[in-house]
Short mmCIF file of C-alpha atoms and ligand atoms in Angstrom, two decimals:
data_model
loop_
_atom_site.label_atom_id
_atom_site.label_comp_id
_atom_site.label_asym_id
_atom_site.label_seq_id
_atom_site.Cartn_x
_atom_site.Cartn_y
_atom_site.Cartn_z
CA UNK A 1 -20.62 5.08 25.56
CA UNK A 2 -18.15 7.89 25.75
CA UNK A 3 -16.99 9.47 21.91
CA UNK A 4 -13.55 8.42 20.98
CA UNK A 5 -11.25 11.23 21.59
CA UNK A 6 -9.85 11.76 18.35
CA UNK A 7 -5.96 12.24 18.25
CA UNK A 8 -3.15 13.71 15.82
CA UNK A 9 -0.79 10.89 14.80
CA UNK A 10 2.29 10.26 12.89
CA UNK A 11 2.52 7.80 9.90
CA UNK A 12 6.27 6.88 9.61
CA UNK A 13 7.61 5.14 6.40
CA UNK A 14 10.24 2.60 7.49
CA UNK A 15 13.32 2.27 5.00
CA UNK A 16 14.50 5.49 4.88
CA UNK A 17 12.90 7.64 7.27
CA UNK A 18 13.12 5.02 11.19
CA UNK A 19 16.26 3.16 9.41
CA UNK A 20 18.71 3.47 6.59
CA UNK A 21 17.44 2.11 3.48
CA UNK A 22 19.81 -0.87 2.32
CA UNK A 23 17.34 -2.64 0.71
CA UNK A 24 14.70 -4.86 1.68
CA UNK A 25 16.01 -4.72 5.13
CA UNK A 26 15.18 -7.59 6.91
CA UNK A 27 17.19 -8.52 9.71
CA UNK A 28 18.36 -6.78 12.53
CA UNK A 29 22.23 -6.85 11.31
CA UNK A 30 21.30 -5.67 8.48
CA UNK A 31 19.23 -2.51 10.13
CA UNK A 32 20.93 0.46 11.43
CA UNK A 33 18.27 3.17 12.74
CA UNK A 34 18.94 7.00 11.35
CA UNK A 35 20.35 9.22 13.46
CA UNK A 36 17.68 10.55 15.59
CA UNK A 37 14.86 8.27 14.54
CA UNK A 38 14.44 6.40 18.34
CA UNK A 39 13.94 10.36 19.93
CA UNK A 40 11.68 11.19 17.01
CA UNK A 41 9.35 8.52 17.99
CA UNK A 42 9.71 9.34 21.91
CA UNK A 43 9.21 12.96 21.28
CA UNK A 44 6.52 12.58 19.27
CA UNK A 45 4.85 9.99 21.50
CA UNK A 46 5.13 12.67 24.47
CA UNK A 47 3.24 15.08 22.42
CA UNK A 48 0.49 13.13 22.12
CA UNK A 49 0.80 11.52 18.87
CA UNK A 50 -0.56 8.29 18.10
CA UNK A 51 2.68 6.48 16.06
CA UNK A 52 2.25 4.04 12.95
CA UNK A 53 4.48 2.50 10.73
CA UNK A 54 3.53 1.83 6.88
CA UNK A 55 6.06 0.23 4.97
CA UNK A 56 5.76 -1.54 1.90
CA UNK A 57 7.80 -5.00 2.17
CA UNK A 58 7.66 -6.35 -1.40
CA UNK A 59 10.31 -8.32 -0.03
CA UNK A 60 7.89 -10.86 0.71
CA UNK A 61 6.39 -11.19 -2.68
CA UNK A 62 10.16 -11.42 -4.01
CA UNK A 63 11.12 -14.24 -1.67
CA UNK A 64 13.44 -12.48 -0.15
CA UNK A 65 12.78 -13.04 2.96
CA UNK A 66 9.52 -14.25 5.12
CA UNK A 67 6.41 -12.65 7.05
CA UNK A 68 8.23 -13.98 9.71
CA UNK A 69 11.62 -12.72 9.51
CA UNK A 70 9.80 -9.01 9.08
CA UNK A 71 8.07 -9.86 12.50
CA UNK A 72 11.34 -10.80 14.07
CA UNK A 73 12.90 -7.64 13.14
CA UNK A 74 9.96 -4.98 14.04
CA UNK A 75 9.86 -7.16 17.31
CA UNK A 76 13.45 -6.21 17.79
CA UNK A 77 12.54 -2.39 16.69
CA UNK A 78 9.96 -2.33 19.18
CA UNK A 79 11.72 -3.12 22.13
CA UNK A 80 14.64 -1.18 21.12
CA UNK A 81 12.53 1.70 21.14
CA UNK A 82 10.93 0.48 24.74
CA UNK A 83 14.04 0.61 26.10
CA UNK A 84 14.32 4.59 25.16
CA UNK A 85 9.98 5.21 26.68
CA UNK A 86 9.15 5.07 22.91
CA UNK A 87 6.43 3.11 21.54
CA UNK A 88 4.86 2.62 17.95
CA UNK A 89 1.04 1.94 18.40
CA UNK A 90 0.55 -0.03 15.11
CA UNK A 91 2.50 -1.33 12.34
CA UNK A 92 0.98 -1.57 8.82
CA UNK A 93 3.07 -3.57 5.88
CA UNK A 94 2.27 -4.57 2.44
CA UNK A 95 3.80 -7.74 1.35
CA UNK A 96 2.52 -8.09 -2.21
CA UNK A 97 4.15 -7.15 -5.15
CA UNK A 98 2.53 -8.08 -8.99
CA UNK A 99 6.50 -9.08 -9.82
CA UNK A 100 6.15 -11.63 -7.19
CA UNK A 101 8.06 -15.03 -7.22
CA UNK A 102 5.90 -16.47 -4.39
CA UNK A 103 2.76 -16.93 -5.48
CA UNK A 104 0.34 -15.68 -2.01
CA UNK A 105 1.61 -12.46 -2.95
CA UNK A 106 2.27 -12.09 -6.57
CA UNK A 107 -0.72 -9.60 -6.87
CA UNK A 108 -1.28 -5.68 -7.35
CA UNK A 109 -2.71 -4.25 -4.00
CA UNK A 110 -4.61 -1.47 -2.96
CA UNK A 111 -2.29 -1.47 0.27
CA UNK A 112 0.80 -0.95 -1.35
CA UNK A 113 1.94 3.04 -1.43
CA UNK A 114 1.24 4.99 -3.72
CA UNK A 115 -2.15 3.28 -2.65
CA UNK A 116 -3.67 4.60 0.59
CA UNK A 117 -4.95 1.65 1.77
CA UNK A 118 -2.59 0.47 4.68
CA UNK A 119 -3.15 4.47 6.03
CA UNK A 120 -6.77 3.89 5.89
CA UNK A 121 -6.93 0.64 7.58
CA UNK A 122 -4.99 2.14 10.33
CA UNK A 123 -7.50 5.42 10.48
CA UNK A 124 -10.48 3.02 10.31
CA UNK A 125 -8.92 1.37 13.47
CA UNK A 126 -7.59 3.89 15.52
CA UNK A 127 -8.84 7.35 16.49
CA UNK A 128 -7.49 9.59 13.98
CA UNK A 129 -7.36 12.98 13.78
CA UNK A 130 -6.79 13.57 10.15
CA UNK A 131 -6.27 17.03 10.13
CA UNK A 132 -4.05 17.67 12.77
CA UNK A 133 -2.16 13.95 11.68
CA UNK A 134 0.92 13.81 9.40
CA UNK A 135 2.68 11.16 7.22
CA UNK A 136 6.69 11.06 6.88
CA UNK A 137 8.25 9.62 3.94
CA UNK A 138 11.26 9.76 2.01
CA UNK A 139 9.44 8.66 -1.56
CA UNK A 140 7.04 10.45 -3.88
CA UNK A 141 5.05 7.15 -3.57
CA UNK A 142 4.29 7.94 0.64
CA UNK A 143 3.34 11.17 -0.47
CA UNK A 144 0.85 10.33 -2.81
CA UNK A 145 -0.33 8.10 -0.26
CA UNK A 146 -0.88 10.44 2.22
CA UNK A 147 -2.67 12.70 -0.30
CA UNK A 148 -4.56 9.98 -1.13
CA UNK A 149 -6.03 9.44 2.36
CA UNK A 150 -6.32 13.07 3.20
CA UNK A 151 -3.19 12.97 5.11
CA UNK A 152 -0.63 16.39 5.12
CA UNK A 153 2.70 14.41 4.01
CA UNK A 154 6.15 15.62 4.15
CA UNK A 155 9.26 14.43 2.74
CA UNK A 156 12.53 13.39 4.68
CA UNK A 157 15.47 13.78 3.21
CA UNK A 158 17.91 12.38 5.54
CA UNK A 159 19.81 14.07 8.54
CA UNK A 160 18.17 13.76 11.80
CA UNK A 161 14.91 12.57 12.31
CA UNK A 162 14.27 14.27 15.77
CA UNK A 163 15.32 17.51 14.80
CA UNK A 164 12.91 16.97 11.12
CA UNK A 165 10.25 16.24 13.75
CA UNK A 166 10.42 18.42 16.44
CA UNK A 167 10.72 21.29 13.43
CA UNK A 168 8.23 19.77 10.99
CA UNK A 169 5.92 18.06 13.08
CA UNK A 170 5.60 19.70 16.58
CA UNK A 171 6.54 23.24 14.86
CA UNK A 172 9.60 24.06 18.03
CA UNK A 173 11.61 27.10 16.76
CA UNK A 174 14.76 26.93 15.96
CA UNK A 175 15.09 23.17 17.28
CA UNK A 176 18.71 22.37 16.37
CA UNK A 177 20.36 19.24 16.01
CA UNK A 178 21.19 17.47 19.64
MG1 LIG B 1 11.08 4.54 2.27
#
């Protein structure tokens, strides 16, 4: 059996860093992507990046809305981003919450950031090249996360998410807003 070619990849929050954070977004009129977050994806898909999402939804737990109402709208994300070549391999979420109102997921988890367990999961699965991989956040909580997994993580702080990645992540000069 041929080795697995490990491969760099992107962890991508959600709220905040692929779409504005409303709070507990969870339906596509309620979703508006940041400004250069489709691009991001597509530019760092043609670099070779694998592309994962790992977004806490204690939304769930709240009763705010369902598992399947967050399925509906990261369907519609995904073929959003088809229509543009860009793809996100694998989409991690945590649903529980210990404040809970619905009772499945009234519970602490070791999934839910600051906790590295949704990253791990997706390294366990995938071929992962930790070293070369990065995680993008816009909370201290995906940071620690990151750290936690042995994962480089940066912080976005809103503007444009291509320009953040093709500076941060793929390290172009000078890459300007376009
Ligand atoms: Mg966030």
């Amino acid at each position: 059996m041929a080795e697995r070619e490990l491969r760099p990849a992107v962890f991508l929050d959600r709220d905040g860093v692929l779409n504005v954070d409303h709070g507990y977004v969870a339906s596509r009129d309620q979703f508006q992507w940041i400004e250069g977050a489709i691009a991001a994806v597509k530019a760092v898909n043609d670099a070779g990046f694998l592309v994962f999402i790992a977004t806490n939804q204690s939304g769930i737990a709240r009763g705010l809305y369902s598992v399947d109402d967050m399925h509906r709208l990261h369907d519609s994300m995904t073929k959003e981003l088809a229509r543009f070549g860009a793809r996100i391999d694998d989409i991690r979420y945590c649903p529980f919450h210990p404040d809970g109102t619905i009772a499945a997921y009234a519970r602490k988890s070791d999934w839910r950031k600051p906790a590295p367990g949704m990253i791990l999961d997706l390294i366990a699965r995938w071929p992962v090249d930790r070293e070369k991989s990065v995680l993008i956040g816009d909370k201290d909580a995906d940071l620690a996360a990151a750290r936690a997994a042995g994962i480089r993580g940066l912080k976005f702080e809103g503007g444009n998410l291509e320009t953040f990645v093709r500076r941060e992540v793929l390290g172009e000069k000078g890459a300007g807003a376009r």
